PDB file of C-alpha atoms in Angstrom:
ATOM      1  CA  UNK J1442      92.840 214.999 -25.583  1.00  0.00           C
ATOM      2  CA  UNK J1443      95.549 216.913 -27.172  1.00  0.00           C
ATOM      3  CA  UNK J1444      96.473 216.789 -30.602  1.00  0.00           C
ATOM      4  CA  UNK J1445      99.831 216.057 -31.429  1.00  0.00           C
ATOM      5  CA  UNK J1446     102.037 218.447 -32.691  1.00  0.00           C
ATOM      6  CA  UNK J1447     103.658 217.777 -36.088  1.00  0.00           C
ATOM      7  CA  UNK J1448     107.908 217.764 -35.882  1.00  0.00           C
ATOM      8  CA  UNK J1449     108.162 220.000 -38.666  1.00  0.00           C
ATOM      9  CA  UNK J1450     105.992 222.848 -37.536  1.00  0.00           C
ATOM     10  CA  UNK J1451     107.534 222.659 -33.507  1.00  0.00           C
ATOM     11  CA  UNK J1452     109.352 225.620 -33.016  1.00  0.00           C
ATOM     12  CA  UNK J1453     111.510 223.747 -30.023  1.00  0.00           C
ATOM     13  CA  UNK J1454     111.751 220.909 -32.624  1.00  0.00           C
ATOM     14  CA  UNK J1455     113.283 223.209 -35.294  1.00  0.00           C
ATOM     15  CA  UNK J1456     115.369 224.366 -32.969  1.00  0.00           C
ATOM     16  CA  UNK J1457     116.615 220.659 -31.527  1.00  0.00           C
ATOM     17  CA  UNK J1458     117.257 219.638 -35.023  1.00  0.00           C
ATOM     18  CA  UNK J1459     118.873 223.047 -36.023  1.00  0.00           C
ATOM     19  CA  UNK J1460     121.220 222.202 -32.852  1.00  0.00           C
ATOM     20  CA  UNK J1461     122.109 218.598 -34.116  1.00  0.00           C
ATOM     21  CA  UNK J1462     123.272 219.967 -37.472  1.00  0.00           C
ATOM     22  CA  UNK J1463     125.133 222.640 -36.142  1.00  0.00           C
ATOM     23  CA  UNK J1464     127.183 219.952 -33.548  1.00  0.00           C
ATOM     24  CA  UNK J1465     127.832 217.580 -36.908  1.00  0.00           C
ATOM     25  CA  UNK J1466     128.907 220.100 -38.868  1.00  0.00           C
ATOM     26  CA  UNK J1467     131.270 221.182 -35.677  1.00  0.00           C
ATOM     27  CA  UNK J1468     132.554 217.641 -35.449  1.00  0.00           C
ATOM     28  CA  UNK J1469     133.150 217.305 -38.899  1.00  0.00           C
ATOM     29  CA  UNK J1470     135.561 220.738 -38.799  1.00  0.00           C
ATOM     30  CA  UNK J1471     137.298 218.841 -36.058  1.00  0.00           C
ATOM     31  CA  UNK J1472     137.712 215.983 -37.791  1.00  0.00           C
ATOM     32  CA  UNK J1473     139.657 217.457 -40.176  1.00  0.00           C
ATOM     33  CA  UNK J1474     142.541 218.131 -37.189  1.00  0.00           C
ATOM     34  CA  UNK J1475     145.271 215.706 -38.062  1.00  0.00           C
ATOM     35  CA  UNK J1476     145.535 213.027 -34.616  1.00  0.00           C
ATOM     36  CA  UNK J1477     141.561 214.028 -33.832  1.00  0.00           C
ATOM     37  CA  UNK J1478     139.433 211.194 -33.776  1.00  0.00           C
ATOM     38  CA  UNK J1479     135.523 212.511 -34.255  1.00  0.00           C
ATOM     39  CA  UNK J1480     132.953 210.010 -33.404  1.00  0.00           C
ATOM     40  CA  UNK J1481     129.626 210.706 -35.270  1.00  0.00           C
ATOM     41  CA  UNK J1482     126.458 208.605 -34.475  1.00  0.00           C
ATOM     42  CA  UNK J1483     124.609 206.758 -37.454  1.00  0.00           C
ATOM     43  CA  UNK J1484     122.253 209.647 -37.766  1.00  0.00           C
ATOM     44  CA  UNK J1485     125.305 212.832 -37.844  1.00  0.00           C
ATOM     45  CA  UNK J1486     126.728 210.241 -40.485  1.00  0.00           C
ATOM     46  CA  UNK J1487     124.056 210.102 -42.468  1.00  0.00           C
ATOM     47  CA  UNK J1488     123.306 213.810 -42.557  1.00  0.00           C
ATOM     48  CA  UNK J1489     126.960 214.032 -43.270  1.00  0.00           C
ATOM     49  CA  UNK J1490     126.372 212.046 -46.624  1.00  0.00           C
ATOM     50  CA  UNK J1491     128.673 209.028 -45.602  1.00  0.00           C
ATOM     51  CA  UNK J1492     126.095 206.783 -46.476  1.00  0.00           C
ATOM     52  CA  UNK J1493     125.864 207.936 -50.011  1.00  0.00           C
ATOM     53  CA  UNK J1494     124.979 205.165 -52.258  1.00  0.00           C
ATOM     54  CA  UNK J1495     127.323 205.402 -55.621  1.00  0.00           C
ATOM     55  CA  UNK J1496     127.284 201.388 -56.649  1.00  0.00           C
ATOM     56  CA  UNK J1497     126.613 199.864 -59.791  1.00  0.00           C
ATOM     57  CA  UNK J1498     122.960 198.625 -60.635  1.00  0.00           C
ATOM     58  CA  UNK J1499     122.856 195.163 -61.786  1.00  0.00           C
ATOM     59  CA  UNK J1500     121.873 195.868 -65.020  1.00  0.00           C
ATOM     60  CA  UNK J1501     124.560 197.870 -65.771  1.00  0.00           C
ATOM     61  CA  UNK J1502     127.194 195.747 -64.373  1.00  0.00           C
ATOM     62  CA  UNK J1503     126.179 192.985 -66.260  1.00  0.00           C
ATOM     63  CA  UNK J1504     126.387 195.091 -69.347  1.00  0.00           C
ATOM     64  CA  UNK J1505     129.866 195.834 -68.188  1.00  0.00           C
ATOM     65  CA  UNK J1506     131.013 192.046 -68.366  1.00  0.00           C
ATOM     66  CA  UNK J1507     132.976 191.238 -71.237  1.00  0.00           C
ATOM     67  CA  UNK J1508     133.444 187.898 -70.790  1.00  0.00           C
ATOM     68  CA  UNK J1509     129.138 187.578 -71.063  1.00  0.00           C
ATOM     69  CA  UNK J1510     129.517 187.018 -74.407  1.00  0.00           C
ATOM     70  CA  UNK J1511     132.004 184.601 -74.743  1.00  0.00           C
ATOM     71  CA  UNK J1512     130.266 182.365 -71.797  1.00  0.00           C
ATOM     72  CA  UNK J1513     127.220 181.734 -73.809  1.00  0.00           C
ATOM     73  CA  UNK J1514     129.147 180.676 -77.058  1.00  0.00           C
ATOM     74  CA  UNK J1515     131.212 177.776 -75.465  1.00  0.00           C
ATOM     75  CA  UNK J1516     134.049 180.356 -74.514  1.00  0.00           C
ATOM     76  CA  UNK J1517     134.677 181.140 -78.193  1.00  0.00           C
TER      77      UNK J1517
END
């Protein structure tokens, strides 16, 4: 039986993924044309960092409510 080979240490794997970023980072030049329309799959997105996750936690918007305060008192 043979062993599988691990993705990281494939040389024709390297290379596959080397291709992928080099096409995303194509399309993304080409989006910047003005009228161009660039489609990029979910994973070219994600590489891209359009998935980047900047939102509040709920702790800290919580803390951010001002009206918290005045809720619990009666609204005085």
């Amino acid at each position: 039986m043979k062993n599988p080979v691990n993705d990281e240490t494939d040389p024709d794997r390297l290379d596959e993924s080397a291709t992928q970023d080099q096409l995303a980072f194509e399309k993304l030049l080409d989006a910047q044309t003005p009228g161009f329309q660039a489609e990029f799959d979910p994973d070219e997105a994600q590489l891209l960092g359009a998935f980047f996750e900047d939102a509040l936690s709920e702790a800290d918007a919580l803390e951010s409510c001002i009206d918290q305060a005045q809720s619990t008192d009666g609204g005085q």
